Structure formats: structure tokens, C-alpha cells
CSV table of C-alpha atoms in Angstrom, one decimal:
chain,number,residue,atom,x,y,z
A,95,UNK,CA,22.5,4.1,-9.6
A,96,UNK,CA,19.6,3.8,-7.1
A,97,UNK,CA,19.4,3.7,-3.3
A,98,UNK,CA,16.6,1.7,-1.6
A,99,UNK,CA,15.0,3.0,1.6
A,100,UNK,CA,13.1,0.5,3.8
A,101,UNK,CA,11.2,1.2,7.0
A,102,UNK,CA,11.7,-1.8,9.3
A,103,UNK,CA,9.0,-4.4,9.4
A,104,UNK,CA,6.1,-4.2,11.9
A,105,UNK,CA,7.5,-4.6,15.4
A,106,UNK,CA,6.2,-6.1,18.6
A,107,UNK,CA,5.0,-3.7,21.4
A,108,UNK,CA,7.6,-3.0,24.1
A,109,UNK,CA,5.5,-5.0,26.6
A,110,UNK,CA,6.0,-8.1,24.5
A,111,UNK,CA,9.6,-7.4,23.6
A,112,UNK,CA,11.5,-4.5,25.2
A,113,UNK,CA,13.8,-4.4,22.2
A,114,UNK,CA,10.7,-4.3,19.9
A,115,UNK,CA,11.8,-7.1,17.5
A,116,UNK,CA,9.7,-8.0,14.5
A,117,UNK,CA,6.2,-9.4,15.0
A,118,UNK,CA,5.0,-12.4,13.0
A,119,UNK,CA,3.2,-10.0,10.6
A,120,UNK,CA,6.4,-8.0,10.3
A,121,UNK,CA,8.4,-11.0,9.4
A,122,UNK,CA,5.9,-12.3,6.8
A,123,UNK,CA,5.6,-8.8,5.2
A,124,UNK,CA,9.3,-8.4,5.0
A,125,UNK,CA,9.8,-11.9,3.6
A,126,UNK,CA,7.1,-11.1,1.0
A,127,UNK,CA,8.8,-7.8,-0.1
A,128,UNK,CA,12.3,-9.5,-0.2
A,129,UNK,CA,10.9,-12.3,-2.3
A,130,UNK,CA,9.2,-9.9,-4.7
A,131,UNK,CA,12.4,-7.8,-4.9
A,132,UNK,CA,14.4,-10.9,-5.7
A,133,UNK,CA,11.9,-11.9,-8.4
A,134,UNK,CA,12.3,-8.5,-10.0
A,135,UNK,CA,16.0,-9.2,-10.0
A,136,UNK,CA,16.8,-6.3,-7.6
A,137,UNK,CA,20.6,-5.9,-7.1
A,138,UNK,CA,21.7,-4.5,-3.8
A,139,UNK,CA,25.4,-3.9,-3.2
A,140,UNK,CA,25.1,-3.6,0.6
A,141,UNK,CA,22.4,-3.3,3.3
A,142,UNK,CA,22.9,-0.8,6.1
A,143,UNK,CA,20.6,-0.7,9.2
A,144,UNK,CA,20.3,1.4,12.4
A,145,UNK,CA,21.3,-1.3,14.8
A,146,UNK,CA,17.9,-1.5,16.5
A,147,UNK,CA,16.6,-5.1,16.7
A,148,UNK,CA,13.7,-4.6,14.3
A,149,UNK,CA,15.9,-2.9,11.7
A,150,UNK,CA,18.6,-5.5,12.0
A,151,UNK,CA,16.1,-8.3,11.6
A,152,UNK,CA,14.5,-6.6,8.5
A,153,UNK,CA,18.0,-6.1,7.0
A,154,UNK,CA,18.8,-9.8,7.6
A,155,UNK,CA,15.6,-11.0,5.9
A,156,UNK,CA,16.2,-8.9,2.8
A,157,UNK,CA,19.8,-10.1,2.7
A,158,UNK,CA,18.7,-13.8,2.7
A,159,UNK,CA,16.9,-13.1,-0.6
A,160,UNK,CA,19.0,-10.4,-2.2
A,161,UNK,CA,22.5,-11.6,-1.2
A,162,UNK,CA,24.2,-8.2,-1.2
A,163,UNK,CA,27.9,-8.6,-2.3
A,164,UNK,CA,29.1,-6.3,0.5
A,165,UNK,CA,26.9,-7.8,3.1
A,166,UNK,CA,24.8,-6.3,5.9
A,167,UNK,CA,26.1,-3.9,8.6
A,168,UNK,CA,25.0,-1.4,11.2
A,169,UNK,CA,25.7,2.3,10.5
A,170,UNK,CA,25.3,5.5,12.5
A,171,UNK,CA,22.8,8.0,11.4
A,172,UNK,CA,19.7,5.9,10.7
A,173,UNK,CA,18.0,6.3,14.1
A,174,UNK,CA,14.4,7.6,14.3
A,175,UNK,CA,15.5,11.1,15.3
A,176,UNK,CA,18.9,11.3,13.7
A,177,UNK,CA,19.9,14.3,11.6
A,178,UNK,CA,19.2,13.5,7.9
A,179,UNK,CA,21.9,15.8,6.7
A,180,UNK,CA,24.7,13.5,8.1
A,181,UNK,CA,23.5,10.6,6.0
A,182,UNK,CA,22.4,12.7,3.0
A,183,UNK,CA,26.0,14.0,2.6
A,184,UNK,CA,27.6,10.6,2.7
A,185,UNK,CA,25.3,8.6,0.4
A,186,UNK,CA,27.1,7.1,-2.6
A,187,UNK,CA,24.7,6.8,-5.5
A,188,UNK,CA,27.0,4.3,-7.2
A,189,UNK,CA,26.8,1.7,-4.3
A,190,UNK,CA,23.3,0.3,-4.8
A,191,UNK,CA,22.8,0.6,-1.1
A,192,UNK,CA,19.6,-0.4,0.9
A,193,UNK,CA,19.1,1.6,4.1
A,194,UNK,CA,16.8,0.1,6.7
A,195,UNK,CA,15.6,2.6,9.3
A,196,UNK,CA,12.7,4.2,11.1
A,197,UNK,CA,10.2,6.9,11.0
A,198,UNK,CA,10.2,9.8,11.1
A,199,UNK,CA,13.8,9.7,9.9
A,200,UNK,CA,13.1,7.9,6.6
A,201,UNK,CA,10.4,10.3,5.6
A,202,UNK,CA,12.6,13.3,6.4
A,203,UNK,CA,15.4,11.8,4.4
A,204,UNK,CA,13.2,11.4,1.3
A,205,UNK,CA,12.2,15.0,1.6
A,206,UNK,CA,15.8,16.2,2.0
A,207,UNK,CA,17.0,14.2,-0.9
A,208,UNK,CA,14.2,15.1,-3.3
A,209,UNK,CA,13.5,18.7,-2.3
A,210,UNK,CA,16.5,19.9,-0.3
A,211,UNK,CA,14.3,20.4,2.8
A,212,UNK,CA,13.0,18.2,5.5
A,213,UNK,CA,9.8,19.9,6.5
A,214,UNK,CA,7.0,17.9,4.9
A,215,UNK,CA,6.2,14.3,3.9
A,216,UNK,CA,6.9,13.5,0.2
A,217,UNK,CA,6.3,9.8,0.6
A,218,UNK,CA,4.4,7.8,3.2
A,219,UNK,CA,6.2,4.5,4.1
A,220,UNK,CA,4.7,1.2,5.1
A,221,UNK,CA,6.5,-1.2,7.4
A,222,UNK,CA,8.7,-3.5,5.3
A,223,UNK,CA,8.1,-1.6,2.0
A,224,UNK,CA,10.8,-0.4,-0.3
A,225,UNK,CA,11.2,3.0,-1.9
A,226,UNK,CA,13.7,3.4,-4.7
A,227,UNK,CA,15.4,6.8,-5.2
A,228,UNK,CA,17.6,7.6,-8.1
A,229,UNK,CA,19.5,10.5,-9.7
A,230,UNK,CA,19.8,11.7,-13.3
A,231,UNK,CA,23.4,11.9,-14.5
A,232,UNK,CA,25.0,15.1,-13.4
A,233,UNK,CA,22.1,16.1,-11.2
A,234,UNK,CA,22.4,16.4,-7.4
A,235,UNK,CA,18.8,15.9,-6.5
A,236,UNK,CA,17.2,12.5,-6.2
A,237,UNK,CA,13.8,11.5,-7.5
A,238,UNK,CA,11.4,8.7,-6.6
A,239,UNK,CA,11.8,6.0,-9.2
A,240,UNK,CA,9.4,3.3,-7.7
A,241,UNK,CA,7.9,1.9,-4.6
A,242,UNK,CA,7.0,-1.6,-3.5
A,243,UNK,CA,4.7,-1.8,-0.5
A,244,UNK,CA,3.2,-4.8,1.3
A,245,UNK,CA,-0.4,-3.4,1.2
A,246,UNK,CA,-2.1,-1.7,-1.6
A,247,UNK,CA,-5.2,0.4,-0.8
A,248,UNK,CA,-6.8,0.2,2.6
A,249,UNK,CA,-5.4,-2.2,5.0
A,250,UNK,CA,-7.9,-4.1,7.2
A,251,UNK,CA,-6.9,-2.0,10.2
A,252,UNK,CA,-7.7,1.3,8.4
A,253,UNK,CA,-11.1,0.4,6.9
A,254,UNK,CA,-13.9,2.2,8.7
A,255,UNK,CA,-16.6,-0.1,10.0
A,256,UNK,CA,-19.1,2.8,10.0
A,257,UNK,CA,-21.7,2.5,7.3
A,258,UNK,CA,-21.8,5.3,4.7
A,259,UNK,CA,-24.8,7.5,4.8
């Protein structure tokens, strides 16, 4: 059974909100991803988040659409700089769990689960996007099954305004 990794939605700058809750764009992107996931009939057993405001808000928005049978809760080990090994060892592939966390943790966790290391980026997350990891029966390593991101291609912020020569 799969696990779902989500980087929290886009947050407000600390000057606007010291706890860095979700921005309007973050809320709309997460609502979109949650709605698409629901339309794809994604089943989530539980949603775990880091406890930071932006992760808790993201988890709650996904829960509104996906109605996880075991609810939403905070868990240790999902902070931006936490050790991925702690969480990697306690993941239960049979639980259909969604983990809502932060960078660089989420990228390091993907590397650890898919390659056994944590030194390089295997997948580049987008705020509010979902990465599905799964395992073959009897195999310890995980593989990337699919990804659902709020933006395909270049986002307006990343498009260069310099004419090509």
C-alpha cells in the first residue's frame, strides 16, 4: 500500500505571520490538490503533520476532502531538519498514510526510502503537491508511483522576462 508525501502549502512570510500560516495562494493550491485527489478516489487512512501551523492547515484541508478514517494528528519527526531515519524506520506501508511536512526533510526522506541514502534530490516537491511512494510485495525499498503537483511546467514566478537571443 502507498504512502503520500506532501510539502505544506505556500506560507506567509514571517513578517505577515510569525507562525508562517498558509497564504491565500497556499490555501487555494492545497484545496485544488485535495479536490483532484478526491476526484481520483484517493483513499487515505490517516494524515500526520509536523505540528507547524502551515503543515497543520495543509493537513486539515486535505482531510476535509479525503476524510481519513483515522483522522489527522501531529507527529514527531516531520520537522524541516529532523532525521529521516527515525520516520523511515516506523513507516507502515499498510496504513495508507499521508505525511505533511517541510523541505529539506521531505526530499531527504524520498531519497532515503528509494535509494537508502539521503545525499541527493530524487524528487523536487512543490508546495501543496502530493508524491505517492509504494513498495513491491516483499521488497524493502520504495519507488515513486505518481505525483500530483499544482503547477505543470514553468510557474509565472520562474519564467524569465529576458528575451531570447
